């Protein structure tokens, strides 16, 4: 899967028979993609184990070598993003092109309510 970090517009709808909202379609690089199925869903947290404050509390305040260039605020410890791995195909038929579709990872920054495409295998 190729990794990306690009903003996308996502339209959500209710999953049949539930009250859970899931991505139904998204606009990426000017193209409309319709979600055929949700393959997986998970929630990621901020990398709390890398924060200097956490290392100080657990007594491991030695630099790890994979530190960010500048310290991140404590709020990053609580940051969450919800990720949906979806199978999607082109929304509008393109004459002469076969729609093979692809698998996409769509991430929602829970606090900012901002969507990003973070992975694609097409």
PDB file of C-alpha atoms in Angstrom:
ATOM      1  CA  UNK A   1       0.000   0.000   0.000  1.00  0.00           C
ATOM      2  CA  UNK A   2       1.346   3.421  -0.952  1.00  0.00           C
ATOM      3  CA  UNK A   3       1.325   6.013   1.833  1.00  0.00           C
ATOM      4  CA  UNK A   4      -0.198   9.461   1.393  1.00  0.00           C
ATOM      5  CA  UNK A   5      -1.034  12.434   3.569  1.00  0.00           C
ATOM      6  CA  UNK A   6      -3.517  14.296   1.384  1.00  0.00           C
ATOM      7  CA  UNK A   7      -6.754  16.064   2.281  1.00  0.00           C
ATOM      8  CA  UNK A   8      -9.964  14.531   0.919  1.00  0.00           C
ATOM      9  CA  UNK A   9     -13.628  15.430   1.081  1.00  0.00           C
ATOM     10  CA  UNK A  10     -15.659  12.558   2.511  1.00  0.00           C
ATOM     11  CA  UNK A  11     -19.409  12.071   2.555  1.00  0.00           C
ATOM     12  CA  UNK A  12     -20.679   9.667   5.202  1.00  0.00           C
ATOM     13  CA  UNK A  13     -23.903   7.759   5.648  1.00  0.00           C
ATOM     14  CA  UNK A  14     -25.386   5.298   8.094  1.00  0.00           C
ATOM     15  CA  UNK A  15     -24.289   1.685   7.878  1.00  0.00           C
ATOM     16  CA  UNK A  16     -27.340  -0.434   7.057  1.00  0.00           C
ATOM     17  CA  UNK A  17     -29.143  -1.595  10.182  1.00  0.00           C
ATOM     18  CA  UNK A  18     -27.004   0.493  12.560  1.00  0.00           C
ATOM     19  CA  UNK A  19     -26.530   4.029  13.791  1.00  0.00           C
ATOM     20  CA  UNK A  20     -22.860   4.010  12.772  1.00  0.00           C
ATOM     21  CA  UNK A  21     -21.668   6.544  10.196  1.00  0.00           C
ATOM     22  CA  UNK A  22     -19.214   5.264   7.598  1.00  0.00           C
ATOM     23  CA  UNK A  23     -17.663   6.795   4.473  1.00  0.00           C
ATOM     24  CA  UNK A  24     -19.923   6.438   1.402  1.00  0.00           C
ATOM     25  CA  UNK A  25     -17.905   8.417  -1.118  1.00  0.00           C
ATOM     26  CA  UNK A  26     -14.876  10.673  -1.274  1.00  0.00           C
ATOM     27  CA  UNK A  27     -13.315  13.228  -3.568  1.00  0.00           C
ATOM     28  CA  UNK A  28      -9.576  12.799  -4.089  1.00  0.00           C
ATOM     29  CA  UNK A  29      -7.508  14.747  -6.625  1.00  0.00           C
ATOM     30  CA  UNK A  30     -10.663  15.900  -8.376  1.00  0.00           C
ATOM     31  CA  UNK A  31     -12.063  12.388  -8.792  1.00  0.00           C
ATOM     32  CA  UNK A  32     -15.145  10.976  -7.129  1.00  0.00           C
ATOM     33  CA  UNK A  33     -14.785   7.529  -5.556  1.00  0.00           C
ATOM     34  CA  UNK A  34     -17.772   5.520  -4.277  1.00  0.00           C
ATOM     35  CA  UNK A  35     -17.227   3.168  -1.374  1.00  0.00           C
ATOM     36  CA  UNK A  36     -18.240  -0.389  -2.229  1.00  0.00           C
ATOM     37  CA  UNK A  37     -17.458  -1.858   1.175  1.00  0.00           C
ATOM     38  CA  UNK A  38     -15.803  -1.050   4.487  1.00  0.00           C
ATOM     39  CA  UNK A  39     -13.061  -3.626   5.000  1.00  0.00           C
ATOM     40  CA  UNK A  40     -11.775  -2.495   8.405  1.00  0.00           C
ATOM     41  CA  UNK A  41     -12.126   0.287  10.947  1.00  0.00           C
ATOM     42  CA  UNK A  42      -9.797   1.216  13.803  1.00  0.00           C
ATOM     43  CA  UNK A  43      -8.781   4.152  15.998  1.00  0.00           C
ATOM     44  CA  UNK A  44      -5.194   5.372  16.324  1.00  0.00           C
ATOM     45  CA  UNK A  45      -3.877   7.447  19.203  1.00  0.00           C
ATOM     46  CA  UNK A  46      -1.009   9.898  19.313  1.00  0.00           C
ATOM     47  CA  UNK A  47       2.479   8.471  19.865  1.00  0.00           C
ATOM     48  CA  UNK A  48       2.332   9.024  23.618  1.00  0.00           C
ATOM     49  CA  UNK A  49       5.287   6.718  24.298  1.00  0.00           C
ATOM     50  CA  UNK A  50       7.624   9.162  22.501  1.00  0.00           C
ATOM     51  CA  UNK A  51       6.721  12.175  24.627  1.00  0.00           C
ATOM     52  CA  UNK A  52       9.477  13.406  26.959  1.00  0.00           C
ATOM     53  CA  UNK A  53       6.985  13.875  29.812  1.00  0.00           C
ATOM     54  CA  UNK A  54       5.920  10.244  29.654  1.00  0.00           C
ATOM     55  CA  UNK A  55       9.508   8.993  29.542  1.00  0.00           C
ATOM     56  CA  UNK A  56      10.327  11.120  32.598  1.00  0.00           C
ATOM     57  CA  UNK A  57       7.407   9.627  34.548  1.00  0.00           C
ATOM     58  CA  UNK A  58       8.430   6.042  33.807  1.00  0.00           C
ATOM     59  CA  UNK A  59      12.115   6.800  34.446  1.00  0.00           C
ATOM     60  CA  UNK A  60      13.303   6.402  30.885  1.00  0.00           C
ATOM     61  CA  UNK A  61      14.357   9.925  30.046  1.00  0.00           C
ATOM     62  CA  UNK A  62      17.225   8.906  27.759  1.00  0.00           C
ATOM     63  CA  UNK A  63      16.854  10.145  24.172  1.00  0.00           C
ATOM     64  CA  UNK A  64      15.580   7.388  21.896  1.00  0.00           C
ATOM     65  CA  UNK A  65      17.029   8.669  18.627  1.00  0.00           C
ATOM     66  CA  UNK A  66      13.603   8.779  16.971  1.00  0.00           C
ATOM     67  CA  UNK A  67      12.575  11.990  18.679  1.00  0.00           C
ATOM     68  CA  UNK A  68      10.714  14.664  16.738  1.00  0.00           C
ATOM     69  CA  UNK A  69      12.759  17.771  15.917  1.00  0.00           C
ATOM     70  CA  UNK A  70      10.704  19.862  18.328  1.00  0.00           C
ATOM     71  CA  UNK A  71       8.768  18.726  21.393  1.00  0.00           C
ATOM     72  CA  UNK A  72       5.073  18.133  20.863  1.00  0.00           C
ATOM     73  CA  UNK A  73       2.460  19.505  23.249  1.00  0.00           C
ATOM     74  CA  UNK A  74       0.821  17.230  25.797  1.00  0.00           C
ATOM     75  CA  UNK A  75      -2.467  17.538  23.881  1.00  0.00           C
ATOM     76  CA  UNK A  76      -0.940  15.250  21.248  1.00  0.00           C
ATOM     77  CA  UNK A  77      -1.089  12.450  23.803  1.00  0.00           C
ATOM     78  CA  UNK A  78      -4.873  12.538  23.537  1.00  0.00           C
ATOM     79  CA  UNK A  79      -5.077  12.982  19.776  1.00  0.00           C
ATOM     80  CA  UNK A  80      -7.098  10.335  17.998  1.00  0.00           C
ATOM     81  CA  UNK A  81      -7.874   9.568  14.428  1.00  0.00           C
ATOM     82  CA  UNK A  82     -10.388   7.073  13.150  1.00  0.00           C
ATOM     83  CA  UNK A  83      -9.281   5.118  10.090  1.00  0.00           C
ATOM     84  CA  UNK A  84     -11.495   3.287   7.625  1.00  0.00           C
ATOM     85  CA  UNK A  85     -10.018   0.874   5.090  1.00  0.00           C
ATOM     86  CA  UNK A  86     -12.484   0.851   2.224  1.00  0.00           C
ATOM     87  CA  UNK A  87     -12.828  -0.707  -1.191  1.00  0.00           C
ATOM     88  CA  UNK A  88     -13.935   1.959  -3.652  1.00  0.00           C
ATOM     89  CA  UNK A  89     -14.470   2.475  -7.364  1.00  0.00           C
ATOM     90  CA  UNK A  90     -14.770   5.511  -9.587  1.00  0.00           C
ATOM     91  CA  UNK A  91     -18.022   7.341  -9.063  1.00  0.00           C
ATOM     92  CA  UNK A  92     -18.694   8.324 -12.645  1.00  0.00           C
ATOM     93  CA  UNK A  93     -18.236   5.971 -15.564  1.00  0.00           C
ATOM     94  CA  UNK A  94     -15.306   6.922 -17.751  1.00  0.00           C
ATOM     95  CA  UNK A  95     -15.850   5.916 -21.350  1.00  0.00           C
ATOM     96  CA  UNK A  96     -13.335   3.346 -22.528  1.00  0.00           C
ATOM     97  CA  UNK A  97     -11.803   2.794 -19.088  1.00  0.00           C
ATOM     98  CA  UNK A  98     -12.437  -0.226 -16.949  1.00  0.00           C
ATOM     99  CA  UNK A  99     -12.966   0.530 -13.260  1.00  0.00           C
ATOM    100  CA  UNK A 100     -10.786  -1.842 -11.282  1.00  0.00           C
ATOM    101  CA  UNK A 101     -11.197   0.237  -8.128  1.00  0.00           C
ATOM    102  CA  UNK A 102      -8.839   0.064  -5.199  1.00  0.00           C
ATOM    103  CA  UNK A 103      -8.397  -0.125  -1.447  1.00  0.00           C
ATOM    104  CA  UNK A 104      -8.028   3.172   0.409  1.00  0.00           C
ATOM    105  CA  UNK A 105      -7.287   4.193   3.993  1.00  0.00           C
ATOM    106  CA  UNK A 106      -9.342   7.249   4.963  1.00  0.00           C
ATOM    107  CA  UNK A 107      -8.477   8.911   8.280  1.00  0.00           C
ATOM    108  CA  UNK A 108     -10.616  11.330  10.261  1.00  0.00           C
ATOM    109  CA  UNK A 109      -8.892  13.641  12.743  1.00  0.00           C
ATOM    110  CA  UNK A 110     -11.522  13.374  15.456  1.00  0.00           C
ATOM    111  CA  UNK A 111     -10.857  16.769  17.059  1.00  0.00           C
ATOM    112  CA  UNK A 112     -10.431  18.819  13.877  1.00  0.00           C
ATOM    113  CA  UNK A 113     -13.100  16.882  11.899  1.00  0.00           C
ATOM    114  CA  UNK A 114     -10.653  16.829   8.980  1.00  0.00           C
ATOM    115  CA  UNK A 115     -10.317  13.896   6.560  1.00  0.00           C
ATOM    116  CA  UNK A 116      -7.132  12.662   4.902  1.00  0.00           C
ATOM    117  CA  UNK A 117      -6.272   9.872   2.534  1.00  0.00           C
ATOM    118  CA  UNK A 118      -3.362   8.080   4.197  1.00  0.00           C
ATOM    119  CA  UNK A 119      -2.996   4.970   2.040  1.00  0.00           C
ATOM    120  CA  UNK A 120      -3.954   3.526  -1.335  1.00  0.00           C
ATOM    121  CA  UNK A 121      -3.570   0.192  -3.130  1.00  0.00           C
ATOM    122  CA  UNK A 122      -5.149   0.461  -6.566  1.00  0.00           C
TER     123      UNK A 122
END
